[in-house]
Amino acid sequence: MKTLKTKHYLVAFTLGLTLASCSKDEAVTTDPASDNLNETTVLSRGALPEAVEGNLIWEIPGVKAHDFSFNYNKLVEPSECGTTPFSAVTSYYNNALINGFISSWDGNPDAIGVILEDYFAINQIAALIGKNADTFGANGEYTHYVENRVRSLEKFWDMPDLISVRGQHTYTLEDLSFIRFIYENYSNATPEQVDYLVGIANHFNTTSDQIPENPFFASDGFASSTGVIVIGDGIVSMLAETDLDPKVVWSGILAHEWGHQIQFQNFGNWDYPVPAFSNTPESTRMTELEADFLTGYYLTHKRGGTYNWKRVEDVLLSFFNIGDCGFTSSGHHGTPLQRLEAARQGYLYAANQQKKGQISDPQAVHDAFISALPGIVGEAL
Ligand SMILES: [Zn+2]
C-alpha cells in the first residue's frame, strides 16, 4: 500500500505541552455579539492532558524555510496576543479552535492527537502530494490571480517551470476517505486503529463548527528545496482580516517564498557572512532578511509586481508582526523593523535599477543585499 514516493521520516513528536501550568478551568466568556476579537477567552484549557502524540510518521522533505506553521505548544498556551492587528486575529482563531475542540470533546486523549496534531500534518501532506493543491482560496477565487503571479515571478527571475506552488484548504480535512488514506500510508496504525482514528475525525467534523473550518488548519506557508511552495488559505485570510487586500497578501507571501527558492537554487554558490540554512538564529535571520529584500525588489519593480512601496509596506508590516500566536517565532526571522528595512532596501534597489529599465539577475540582487545587510541589522550604526 506504500505507493507514495514522498520521502518521509520518523519524527520524534516532543510536544512537551505546558497545559498543566494553566490549570484553572476558566468559564466560557465568549460574547458572540462582540466585535472585539480579544474578548473571546478559552474554555477549560486545564482539562487538556499534558502530552499527546500524533499518529503520523511524516516530515516535509528537503531543506525548508518555514515561515508560517501551526505550533501546538503556542496554540494551547494562554497567549499574550493582541498587541498587533494580526496577533489579535490569530488569538481569536486560536481560542475559537480550542473552544471548538473542547466543546466536542469527551475527554479521550487520542482525540488531541488526531485533531490538534494529525490534522495539521494531513494538510501538509495533502499540499505536497497534490490533493486539492492546484486551487487557491477557499472557493478557488484566487486561483487565476496566483497563477498569473507565478508566471510573473517565473519571468522576472528567469525561472520557468522550476517551482510548484501548492494551495492548502480546510475543506480537504472534511474528506474522511482522504484522512483514511493518509493513516493507511503515513502511520503504523492497524486497519482497526485506522477505523478508530477516522471515527474520531468524523465525530469532530460533524459536531464542531471549528473543525476543520478554523483557518489554522490551512495556515502553512513554506518553501522546500524540492521546488515546492505551500501557501494555505488560512494564513492569507487571517492576514487579510487585518484590513489588507488579499491579493497583495498572496503576492507578498508568494514573493517571499519565491525568494527562498532563489536561495535554494544558488545554495553553495552564493557567499554569505554566515553559512546559509545552517539552522542557527544568525543564519535564519540572514536568509529571511534576504527573502524580504528579494520581496521588496520584485513587488515594487515596474517589470515585477508593480506595487507602490506604501501598499507593500502595509502588507509586509503585518506579515512581519507575526508574533507568538501559533506561528513560528519571528525572533529568528529578524525583528519586524529589520525585516521591513530589508524589504525597503530591496525597493530602493529596484527604484534605482528600473530607471534604466533593468531587471538585475539574482546574483546582482544577492550582492546588493549582502552590501546592505550590515545596515539592515544595525551593525553599521
Ligand atoms: Zn521566509
Coordinates of C-alpha atoms and ligand atoms in Angstrom, one line a residue:
M1 CA 0.0 0.0 0.0
K2 CA 3.0 2.3 0.3
T3 CA 2.7 3.6 -3.2
L4 CA 3.6 7.2 -2.3
K5 CA 7.2 8.1 -3.1
T6 CA 7.3 11.2 -1.0
K7 CA 10.2 10.8 1.3
H8 CA 9.2 10.9 4.9
Y9 CA 11.0 10.3 8.2
L10 CA 10.1 9.2 11.6
V11 CA 9.6 12.3 13.6
A12 CA 10.0 12.4 17.3
F13 CA 7.0 14.3 18.5
T14 CA 8.1 16.0 21.5
L15 CA 5.2 18.2 22.2
G16 CA 6.0 19.0 25.8
L17 CA 2.6 20.5 26.3
T18 CA 2.6 23.0 29.1
L19 CA -1.1 22.9 29.8
A20 CA -0.6 21.9 33.4
S21 CA 0.8 25.3 34.2
C22 CA -2.6 26.7 33.2
S23 CA -4.8 24.6 35.4
K24 CA -7.6 27.0 36.1
D25 CA -10.8 25.9 34.5
E26 CA -12.0 29.2 33.2
A27 CA -15.6 29.7 32.4
V28 CA -16.6 30.4 28.9
T29 CA -16.9 34.1 28.4
T30 CA -17.3 34.2 24.7
D31 CA -19.5 37.0 23.7
P32 CA -20.8 36.3 20.2
A33 CA -22.1 39.8 19.9
S34 CA -18.7 41.3 20.5
D35 CA -16.7 42.6 17.6
N36 CA -13.7 42.8 19.8
L37 CA -11.5 39.8 18.9
N38 CA -9.7 40.0 22.2
E39 CA -12.8 39.3 24.3
T40 CA -13.1 35.6 23.4
T41 CA -11.5 33.6 26.2
V42 CA -10.8 30.0 26.4
L43 CA -12.8 27.3 28.0
S44 CA -11.1 24.8 30.3
R45 CA -7.7 24.7 28.9
G46 CA -6.5 22.9 32.1
A47 CA -8.7 20.0 31.2
L48 CA -6.5 19.0 28.3
P49 CA -3.8 16.4 29.2
E50 CA -0.2 17.3 29.2
A51 CA 1.4 15.2 26.5
V52 CA -0.3 13.6 23.5
E53 CA 1.5 12.4 20.4
G54 CA 0.2 12.5 16.9
N55 CA -0.1 9.3 14.9
L56 CA 1.6 10.2 11.6
I57 CA 5.2 9.5 10.5
W58 CA 6.0 12.5 8.4
E59 CA 8.4 15.3 7.8
I60 CA 8.5 17.8 5.0
P61 CA 11.2 16.6 2.6
G62 CA 14.2 18.8 1.7
V63 CA 15.7 21.9 3.2
K64 CA 12.9 24.1 4.4
A65 CA 12.2 27.7 5.0
H66 CA 9.1 27.6 7.2
D67 CA 7.6 31.0 7.7
F68 CA 4.2 30.1 9.0
S69 CA 3.2 26.9 10.7
F70 CA 0.8 25.8 13.3
N71 CA 2.5 25.4 16.7
Y72 CA 0.6 23.3 19.1
N73 CA 2.6 24.4 22.1
K74 CA 1.9 28.1 21.4
L75 CA -1.6 27.5 20.3
V76 CA -2.7 25.9 23.6
E77 CA -0.8 28.1 25.9
P78 CA -2.6 31.2 27.1
S79 CA -1.4 33.7 24.5
E80 CA -0.5 37.2 25.1
C81 CA -1.6 38.2 21.7
G82 CA -3.3 41.4 20.9
T83 CA -0.5 43.8 20.5
T84 CA -0.9 44.0 16.7
P85 CA -3.9 43.6 14.5
F86 CA -2.6 40.3 13.2
S87 CA -1.9 38.8 16.6
A88 CA -5.5 39.8 17.7
V89 CA -6.9 37.9 14.7
T90 CA -4.7 34.8 15.4
S91 CA -5.6 35.0 19.1
Y92 CA -9.3 35.0 18.2
Y93 CA -9.0 31.9 16.0
N94 CA -6.6 30.2 18.4
N95 CA -9.2 30.5 21.1
A96 CA -12.1 29.6 18.8
L97 CA -10.2 26.4 17.8
I98 CA -9.5 25.3 21.4
N99 CA -13.1 26.1 22.5
G100 CA -14.4 24.3 19.5
F101 CA -12.3 21.3 20.3
I102 CA -13.3 21.2 24.0
S103 CA -17.0 21.6 23.2
S104 CA -17.0 18.4 21.2
W105 CA -14.5 16.5 23.4
D106 CA -15.4 13.6 25.6
G107 CA -12.0 13.6 27.4
N108 CA -10.4 11.0 25.2
P109 CA -6.7 12.0 24.9
D110 CA -6.4 10.3 21.5
A111 CA -8.7 12.9 20.1
I112 CA -6.0 15.5 20.7
G113 CA -3.5 13.5 18.7
V114 CA -6.0 13.3 15.8
I115 CA -7.5 16.8 15.7
L116 CA -4.7 19.0 17.1
E117 CA -1.7 17.1 15.7
D118 CA -2.6 14.9 12.8
Y119 CA -4.9 17.3 11.1
F120 CA -2.1 19.7 10.5
A121 CA 0.2 17.0 9.2
I122 CA -2.5 15.6 7.0
N123 CA -3.0 19.0 5.4
Q124 CA 0.8 19.4 4.8
I125 CA 0.9 16.0 3.2
A126 CA -2.2 17.0 1.1
A127 CA -0.4 20.0 -0.3
L128 CA 2.8 18.1 -1.0
I129 CA 1.1 15.2 -2.7
G130 CA -1.2 17.4 -4.7
K131 CA -4.5 16.9 -3.0
N132 CA -6.7 20.0 -3.8
A133 CA -3.4 21.8 -4.2
D134 CA -3.9 23.5 -7.6
T135 CA -6.5 25.9 -6.3
F136 CA -6.1 29.0 -4.1
G137 CA -8.7 30.5 -1.8
A138 CA -11.5 28.6 -0.1
N139 CA -13.6 28.7 -3.2
G140 CA -10.8 28.9 -5.7
E141 CA -11.3 32.6 -6.0
Y142 CA -7.6 33.4 -6.1
T143 CA -6.5 30.6 -8.4
H144 CA -6.2 32.8 -11.5
Y145 CA -4.5 35.5 -9.6
V146 CA -1.9 33.2 -8.1
E147 CA -1.3 31.5 -11.4
N148 CA -0.7 34.9 -13.0
R149 CA 1.6 35.9 -10.2
V150 CA 3.6 32.7 -10.6
R151 CA 4.0 33.4 -14.3
S152 CA 5.2 36.9 -13.4
L153 CA 7.7 35.6 -10.9
E154 CA 9.0 33.0 -13.3
K155 CA 9.6 35.6 -16.0
F156 CA 11.0 38.2 -13.6
W157 CA 13.6 35.8 -12.1
D158 CA 14.0 33.7 -15.3
M159 CA 12.9 30.5 -13.5
P160 CA 10.4 28.9 -15.9
D161 CA 8.7 25.7 -14.8
L162 CA 11.0 25.2 -11.8
I163 CA 8.7 25.9 -8.9
S164 CA 5.4 24.3 -7.9
V165 CA 3.1 26.4 -5.9
R166 CA 0.5 24.5 -3.9
G167 CA -2.6 25.6 -2.2
Q168 CA -3.9 24.3 1.1
H169 CA -7.6 24.3 2.3
T170 CA -9.5 23.4 5.4
Y171 CA -12.1 21.6 3.4
T172 CA -9.6 18.9 2.5
L173 CA -10.0 17.7 6.1
E174 CA -13.7 17.2 5.5
D175 CA -12.8 14.3 3.3
L176 CA -12.8 11.2 5.6
S177 CA -11.7 8.9 2.8
F178 CA -8.6 11.1 2.3
I179 CA -7.9 11.1 6.1
R180 CA -8.2 7.3 6.0
F181 CA -5.8 7.2 3.0
I182 CA -3.2 9.2 5.0
Y183 CA -3.5 7.0 8.1
E184 CA -3.1 3.9 5.9
N185 CA 0.0 5.3 4.2
Y186 CA 1.7 7.5 6.7
S187 CA 1.2 5.8 10.1
N188 CA 1.7 2.4 11.6
A189 CA -1.9 2.1 12.5
T190 CA -3.6 -1.3 12.0
P191 CA -6.8 -1.4 10.0
E192 CA -8.8 -1.4 13.3
Q193 CA -6.8 1.5 14.6
V194 CA -7.4 3.4 11.3
D195 CA -11.2 2.9 11.7
Y196 CA -10.9 4.2 15.2
L197 CA -8.9 7.3 14.2
V198 CA -11.2 8.1 11.3
G199 CA -14.2 7.7 13.7
I200 CA -12.6 10.4 15.9
A201 CA -12.2 12.7 12.9
N202 CA -15.9 12.0 11.9
H203 CA -17.1 12.9 15.3
F204 CA -15.3 16.3 15.5
N205 CA -16.1 17.2 11.9
T206 CA -19.8 16.6 12.4
T207 CA -20.1 18.2 15.9
S208 CA -17.8 21.3 15.8
D209 CA -18.1 24.3 13.6
Q210 CA -14.4 25.0 14.0
I211 CA -13.2 21.5 12.9
P212 CA -12.0 21.6 10.3
E213 CA -13.2 25.1 9.3
N214 CA -10.8 27.0 11.5
P215 CA -8.2 28.8 9.4
F216 CA -5.3 27.5 11.4
F217 CA -5.9 24.1 9.8
A218 CA -4.7 25.7 6.5
S219 CA -2.1 28.1 7.8
D220 CA 1.1 26.7 6.3
G221 CA 3.5 29.0 4.5
F222 CA 6.8 27.5 3.5
A223 CA 9.3 26.8 0.7
S224 CA 11.1 23.5 0.4
S225 CA 14.3 22.9 -1.6
T226 CA 12.4 20.2 -3.5
G227 CA 11.0 23.1 -5.5
V228 CA 7.7 23.4 -3.7
I229 CA 6.0 26.4 -2.1
V230 CA 2.9 25.8 0.0
I231 CA 0.6 28.7 0.9
G232 CA -2.6 27.9 2.9
D233 CA -5.9 29.8 2.6
G234 CA -5.9 30.4 6.3
I235 CA -2.7 32.4 6.6
V236 CA -3.8 34.7 3.8
S237 CA -7.4 35.1 5.1
M238 CA -6.1 35.8 8.7
L239 CA -3.7 38.5 7.4
A240 CA -6.4 39.9 5.1
E241 CA -8.7 40.3 8.1
T242 CA -6.3 43.0 9.4
D243 CA -7.8 45.2 6.6
L244 CA -5.4 44.2 3.9
D245 CA -6.0 43.5 0.2
P246 CA -5.9 39.7 0.0
K247 CA -4.3 39.9 -3.4
V248 CA -1.4 41.9 -2.1
V249 CA -1.1 39.4 0.8
W250 CA -0.9 36.5 -1.7
S251 CA 1.7 38.4 -3.7
G252 CA 3.7 39.3 -0.6
I253 CA 3.9 35.7 0.8
L254 CA 4.5 34.2 -2.7
A255 CA 7.3 36.7 -3.4
H256 CA 8.9 35.9 -0.1
E257 CA 8.7 32.1 -0.5
W258 CA 10.0 32.5 -4.1
G259 CA 12.9 34.4 -2.6
H260 CA 13.7 31.2 -0.6
Q261 CA 13.6 29.2 -3.8
I262 CA 16.1 31.5 -5.4
Q263 CA 18.3 30.9 -2.4
F264 CA 17.9 27.1 -2.7
Q265 CA 18.8 27.4 -6.4
N266 CA 22.0 29.2 -5.6
F267 CA 22.9 27.2 -2.5
G268 CA 26.6 26.5 -2.4
N269 CA 27.3 29.2 -5.0
W270 CA 26.3 32.3 -3.1
D271 CA 28.7 33.7 -0.5
Y272 CA 27.2 34.8 2.8
P273 CA 28.8 36.1 6.0
V274 CA 27.5 33.0 7.8
P275 CA 26.6 29.7 6.2
A276 CA 23.1 29.7 4.7
F277 CA 20.4 27.3 6.0
S278 CA 22.7 26.1 8.8
N279 CA 19.9 26.2 11.4
T280 CA 21.4 28.9 13.6
P281 CA 19.5 32.0 14.6
E282 CA 22.1 34.2 12.7
S283 CA 21.7 32.0 9.6
T284 CA 17.9 32.0 9.6
R285 CA 17.8 35.8 10.2
M286 CA 20.1 36.3 7.3
T287 CA 18.2 34.2 4.8
E288 CA 14.9 35.6 5.9
L289 CA 16.1 39.1 5.5
E290 CA 17.4 38.3 2.1
A291 CA 14.0 36.8 1.2
D292 CA 12.5 40.1 2.4
F293 CA 14.9 42.1 0.3
L294 CA 14.0 40.0 -2.8
T295 CA 10.4 40.5 -2.0
G296 CA 10.7 44.3 -1.8
Y297 CA 12.7 44.2 -5.0
Y298 CA 10.2 42.1 -7.0
L299 CA 7.0 43.6 -5.6
T300 CA 7.8 47.2 -6.4
H301 CA 9.8 46.7 -9.6
K302 CA 7.9 48.2 -12.6
R303 CA 8.5 45.0 -14.5
G304 CA 7.7 42.8 -11.5
G305 CA 4.8 43.3 -9.0
T306 CA 4.4 47.0 -9.9
Y307 CA 3.1 47.9 -6.5
N308 CA 3.9 51.2 -4.9
W309 CA 6.0 50.9 -1.8
K310 CA 3.3 52.1 0.6
R311 CA 1.0 49.2 -0.3
V312 CA 3.8 46.7 0.0
E313 CA 4.9 48.3 3.3
D314 CA 1.4 47.9 4.9
V315 CA 1.2 44.2 4.0
L316 CA 4.8 43.4 4.9
L317 CA 4.4 45.1 8.3
S318 CA 1.5 42.8 9.2
F319 CA 3.4 39.8 7.7
F320 CA 6.4 40.7 9.9
N321 CA 4.4 41.2 13.1
I322 CA 3.6 37.5 13.2
G323 CA 4.2 37.4 17.0
D324 CA 3.9 34.3 19.0
C325 CA 0.3 33.4 18.4
G326 CA 0.7 29.9 17.0
F327 CA 3.3 30.7 14.4
T328 CA 7.0 30.3 14.1
S329 CA 8.7 32.8 16.3
S330 CA 9.6 35.9 14.4
G331 CA 12.7 36.4 16.5
H332 CA 14.9 34.2 14.4
H333 CA 13.5 35.8 11.3
G334 CA 14.8 39.2 12.3
T335 CA 12.8 41.9 14.1
P336 CA 9.9 43.4 12.3
L337 CA 11.9 46.6 11.8
Q338 CA 14.9 44.7 10.4
R339 CA 12.6 42.8 8.1
L340 CA 10.9 46.0 6.9
E341 CA 14.2 47.7 6.4
A342 CA 15.4 44.7 4.3
A343 CA 12.3 44.9 2.1
R344 CA 12.7 48.7 1.8
Q345 CA 16.3 48.3 0.7
G346 CA 15.1 45.9 -1.9
Y347 CA 12.6 48.5 -3.0
L348 CA 15.2 51.2 -3.2
Y349 CA 17.4 48.9 -5.2
A350 CA 14.5 48.3 -7.6
A351 CA 13.8 52.0 -7.9
N352 CA 17.4 52.6 -8.9
Q353 CA 17.5 49.8 -11.4
Q354 CA 14.2 50.4 -13.1
K355 CA 15.2 53.9 -14.1
K356 CA 17.4 52.1 -16.6
G357 CA 14.6 49.6 -17.4
Q358 CA 16.7 46.8 -15.9
I359 CA 15.9 43.7 -14.0
S360 CA 19.0 42.6 -12.2
D361 CA 19.9 38.9 -12.2
P362 CA 19.6 37.1 -8.9
Q363 CA 23.4 37.2 -8.4
A364 CA 23.4 41.0 -8.6
V365 CA 20.4 41.3 -6.2
H366 CA 22.1 39.0 -3.8
D367 CA 25.3 41.1 -3.9
A368 CA 23.2 44.2 -3.3
F369 CA 21.6 42.5 -0.3
I370 CA 24.9 41.4 1.2
S371 CA 26.2 45.0 0.9
A372 CA 23.0 46.3 2.6
L373 CA 22.9 43.6 5.3
P374 CA 25.1 45.4 8.0
G375 CA 22.9 48.4 7.7
I376 CA 19.8 46.4 7.9
V377 CA 20.8 44.6 11.1
G378 CA 22.2 47.7 12.6
E379 CA 25.8 46.8 12.7
A380 CA 26.7 49.9 10.8
L381 CA 25.1 52.1 13.4
Ligands
ZN1 ZN 11.0 33.0 5.0

